[in-house]
């Protein structure tokens, strides 16, 4: 499934790494935002939400399932956030 990154930010704080990435997925109507957190930049926790107005809950759950099961897709999102950190 095609992923398009719209915006990505990441910062390193004393407590760890915090970032967010806004993106769209092919055949999904909504803009999503994933919030990322890692204490050491190795193991990542995330939360997926609609970036603007609410959309289809079914599509949100499908997007979350894709991110959970497709390492390549998650890595594309994480790479965008890490590149944003490197640019600072």
PDB file of C-alpha atoms in Angstrom:
ATOM      1  CA  UNK A   1       0.000   0.000   0.000  1.00  0.00           C
ATOM      2  CA  UNK A   2       1.352   3.414  -0.969  1.00  0.00           C
ATOM      3  CA  UNK A   3       2.264   5.733   1.912  1.00  0.00           C
ATOM      4  CA  UNK A   4       2.680   9.476   1.440  1.00  0.00           C
ATOM      5  CA  UNK A   5       4.419  11.481   4.179  1.00  0.00           C
ATOM      6  CA  UNK A   6       2.877  14.924   4.644  1.00  0.00           C
ATOM      7  CA  UNK A   7       4.859  16.183   7.643  1.00  0.00           C
ATOM      8  CA  UNK A   8       7.334  14.748  10.137  1.00  0.00           C
ATOM      9  CA  UNK A   9       8.932  16.064  13.329  1.00  0.00           C
ATOM     10  CA  UNK A  10      11.113  14.518  16.003  1.00  0.00           C
ATOM     11  CA  UNK A  11      12.972  15.832  18.991  1.00  0.00           C
ATOM     12  CA  UNK A  12      15.279  14.363  21.575  1.00  0.00           C
ATOM     13  CA  UNK A  13      14.551  15.263  25.175  1.00  0.00           C
ATOM     14  CA  UNK A  14      15.995  14.098  28.452  1.00  0.00           C
ATOM     15  CA  UNK A  15      13.202  11.493  28.688  1.00  0.00           C
ATOM     16  CA  UNK A  16      13.809  10.097  25.202  1.00  0.00           C
ATOM     17  CA  UNK A  17      12.712  10.661  21.629  1.00  0.00           C
ATOM     18  CA  UNK A  18       9.327  12.142  20.755  1.00  0.00           C
ATOM     19  CA  UNK A  19       7.987  12.553  17.249  1.00  0.00           C
ATOM     20  CA  UNK A  20       4.955  12.639  15.048  1.00  0.00           C
ATOM     21  CA  UNK A  21       4.354  11.940  11.392  1.00  0.00           C
ATOM     22  CA  UNK A  22       1.330  12.933   9.338  1.00  0.00           C
ATOM     23  CA  UNK A  23       0.668  10.678   6.367  1.00  0.00           C
ATOM     24  CA  UNK A  24      -1.917   9.344   3.961  1.00  0.00           C
ATOM     25  CA  UNK A  25      -2.451   5.826   2.735  1.00  0.00           C
ATOM     26  CA  UNK A  26      -3.605   4.884  -0.726  1.00  0.00           C
ATOM     27  CA  UNK A  27      -7.376   4.250  -0.850  1.00  0.00           C
ATOM     28  CA  UNK A  28      -7.918   5.883   2.570  1.00  0.00           C
ATOM     29  CA  UNK A  29      -9.812   9.164   2.778  1.00  0.00           C
ATOM     30  CA  UNK A  30      -8.258  10.441   6.012  1.00  0.00           C
ATOM     31  CA  UNK A  31      -5.016  12.118   6.972  1.00  0.00           C
ATOM     32  CA  UNK A  32      -3.423  10.189   9.842  1.00  0.00           C
ATOM     33  CA  UNK A  33      -0.975  11.233  12.526  1.00  0.00           C
ATOM     34  CA  UNK A  34       1.203   8.780  14.365  1.00  0.00           C
ATOM     35  CA  UNK A  35       2.870   9.835  17.614  1.00  0.00           C
ATOM     36  CA  UNK A  36       6.157   8.075  18.327  1.00  0.00           C
ATOM     37  CA  UNK A  37       8.100   7.654  21.570  1.00  0.00           C
ATOM     38  CA  UNK A  38      11.240   5.778  22.526  1.00  0.00           C
ATOM     39  CA  UNK A  39      13.424   6.077  25.603  1.00  0.00           C
ATOM     40  CA  UNK A  40      16.629   5.156  23.746  1.00  0.00           C
ATOM     41  CA  UNK A  41      15.685   5.289  20.075  1.00  0.00           C
ATOM     42  CA  UNK A  42      15.481   1.521  19.766  1.00  0.00           C
ATOM     43  CA  UNK A  43      12.076   0.178  20.845  1.00  0.00           C
ATOM     44  CA  UNK A  44       9.239   2.439  19.716  1.00  0.00           C
ATOM     45  CA  UNK A  45       5.759   2.967  21.088  1.00  0.00           C
ATOM     46  CA  UNK A  46       3.201   4.643  18.907  1.00  0.00           C
ATOM     47  CA  UNK A  47      -0.321   5.969  18.869  1.00  0.00           C
ATOM     48  CA  UNK A  48      -2.312   6.400  15.667  1.00  0.00           C
ATOM     49  CA  UNK A  49      -5.004   9.073  15.321  1.00  0.00           C
ATOM     50  CA  UNK A  50      -6.752  11.128  12.708  1.00  0.00           C
ATOM     51  CA  UNK A  51      -4.667  14.228  12.007  1.00  0.00           C
ATOM     52  CA  UNK A  52      -7.627  16.534  11.453  1.00  0.00           C
ATOM     53  CA  UNK A  53     -11.297  15.646  11.530  1.00  0.00           C
ATOM     54  CA  UNK A  54     -12.454  12.154  12.398  1.00  0.00           C
ATOM     55  CA  UNK A  55     -12.898   9.700   9.606  1.00  0.00           C
ATOM     56  CA  UNK A  56     -13.824   6.071   9.150  1.00  0.00           C
ATOM     57  CA  UNK A  57     -13.037   4.014  12.246  1.00  0.00           C
ATOM     58  CA  UNK A  58     -12.799   0.965   9.995  1.00  0.00           C
ATOM     59  CA  UNK A  59     -10.052   2.642   7.938  1.00  0.00           C
ATOM     60  CA  UNK A  60      -8.223   3.755  11.098  1.00  0.00           C
ATOM     61  CA  UNK A  61      -8.234   0.195  12.440  1.00  0.00           C
ATOM     62  CA  UNK A  62      -7.047  -1.105   9.067  1.00  0.00           C
ATOM     63  CA  UNK A  63      -4.223   1.465   9.019  1.00  0.00           C
ATOM     64  CA  UNK A  64      -3.218   0.489  12.560  1.00  0.00           C
ATOM     65  CA  UNK A  65      -3.198  -3.173  11.593  1.00  0.00           C
ATOM     66  CA  UNK A  66      -0.982  -2.402   8.579  1.00  0.00           C
ATOM     67  CA  UNK A  67       1.482  -0.481  10.723  1.00  0.00           C
ATOM     68  CA  UNK A  68       1.519  -3.249  13.321  1.00  0.00           C
ATOM     69  CA  UNK A  69       2.170  -6.041  10.825  1.00  0.00           C
ATOM     70  CA  UNK A  70       4.179  -4.391   8.034  1.00  0.00           C
ATOM     71  CA  UNK A  71       7.671  -3.593   9.316  1.00  0.00           C
ATOM     72  CA  UNK A  72       8.618  -1.874   6.053  1.00  0.00           C
ATOM     73  CA  UNK A  73       5.664   0.511   6.347  1.00  0.00           C
ATOM     74  CA  UNK A  74       6.460   1.322   9.981  1.00  0.00           C
ATOM     75  CA  UNK A  75      10.115   1.855   9.081  1.00  0.00           C
ATOM     76  CA  UNK A  76       9.153   4.358   6.351  1.00  0.00           C
ATOM     77  CA  UNK A  77       7.227   6.349   8.952  1.00  0.00           C
ATOM     78  CA  UNK A  78      10.027   6.110  11.505  1.00  0.00           C
ATOM     79  CA  UNK A  79      12.657   7.052   8.900  1.00  0.00           C
ATOM     80  CA  UNK A  80      10.711  10.231   8.082  1.00  0.00           C
ATOM     81  CA  UNK A  81      10.702  11.219  11.759  1.00  0.00           C
ATOM     82  CA  UNK A  82      14.397  10.400  12.194  1.00  0.00           C
ATOM     83  CA  UNK A  83      15.271  12.442   9.093  1.00  0.00           C
ATOM     84  CA  UNK A  84      13.381  15.393  10.603  1.00  0.00           C
ATOM     85  CA  UNK A  85      15.502  15.047  13.762  1.00  0.00           C
ATOM     86  CA  UNK A  86      18.711  14.950  11.717  1.00  0.00           C
ATOM     87  CA  UNK A  87      17.764  18.208   9.984  1.00  0.00           C
ATOM     88  CA  UNK A  88      17.557  20.129  13.270  1.00  0.00           C
TER      89      UNK A  88
END
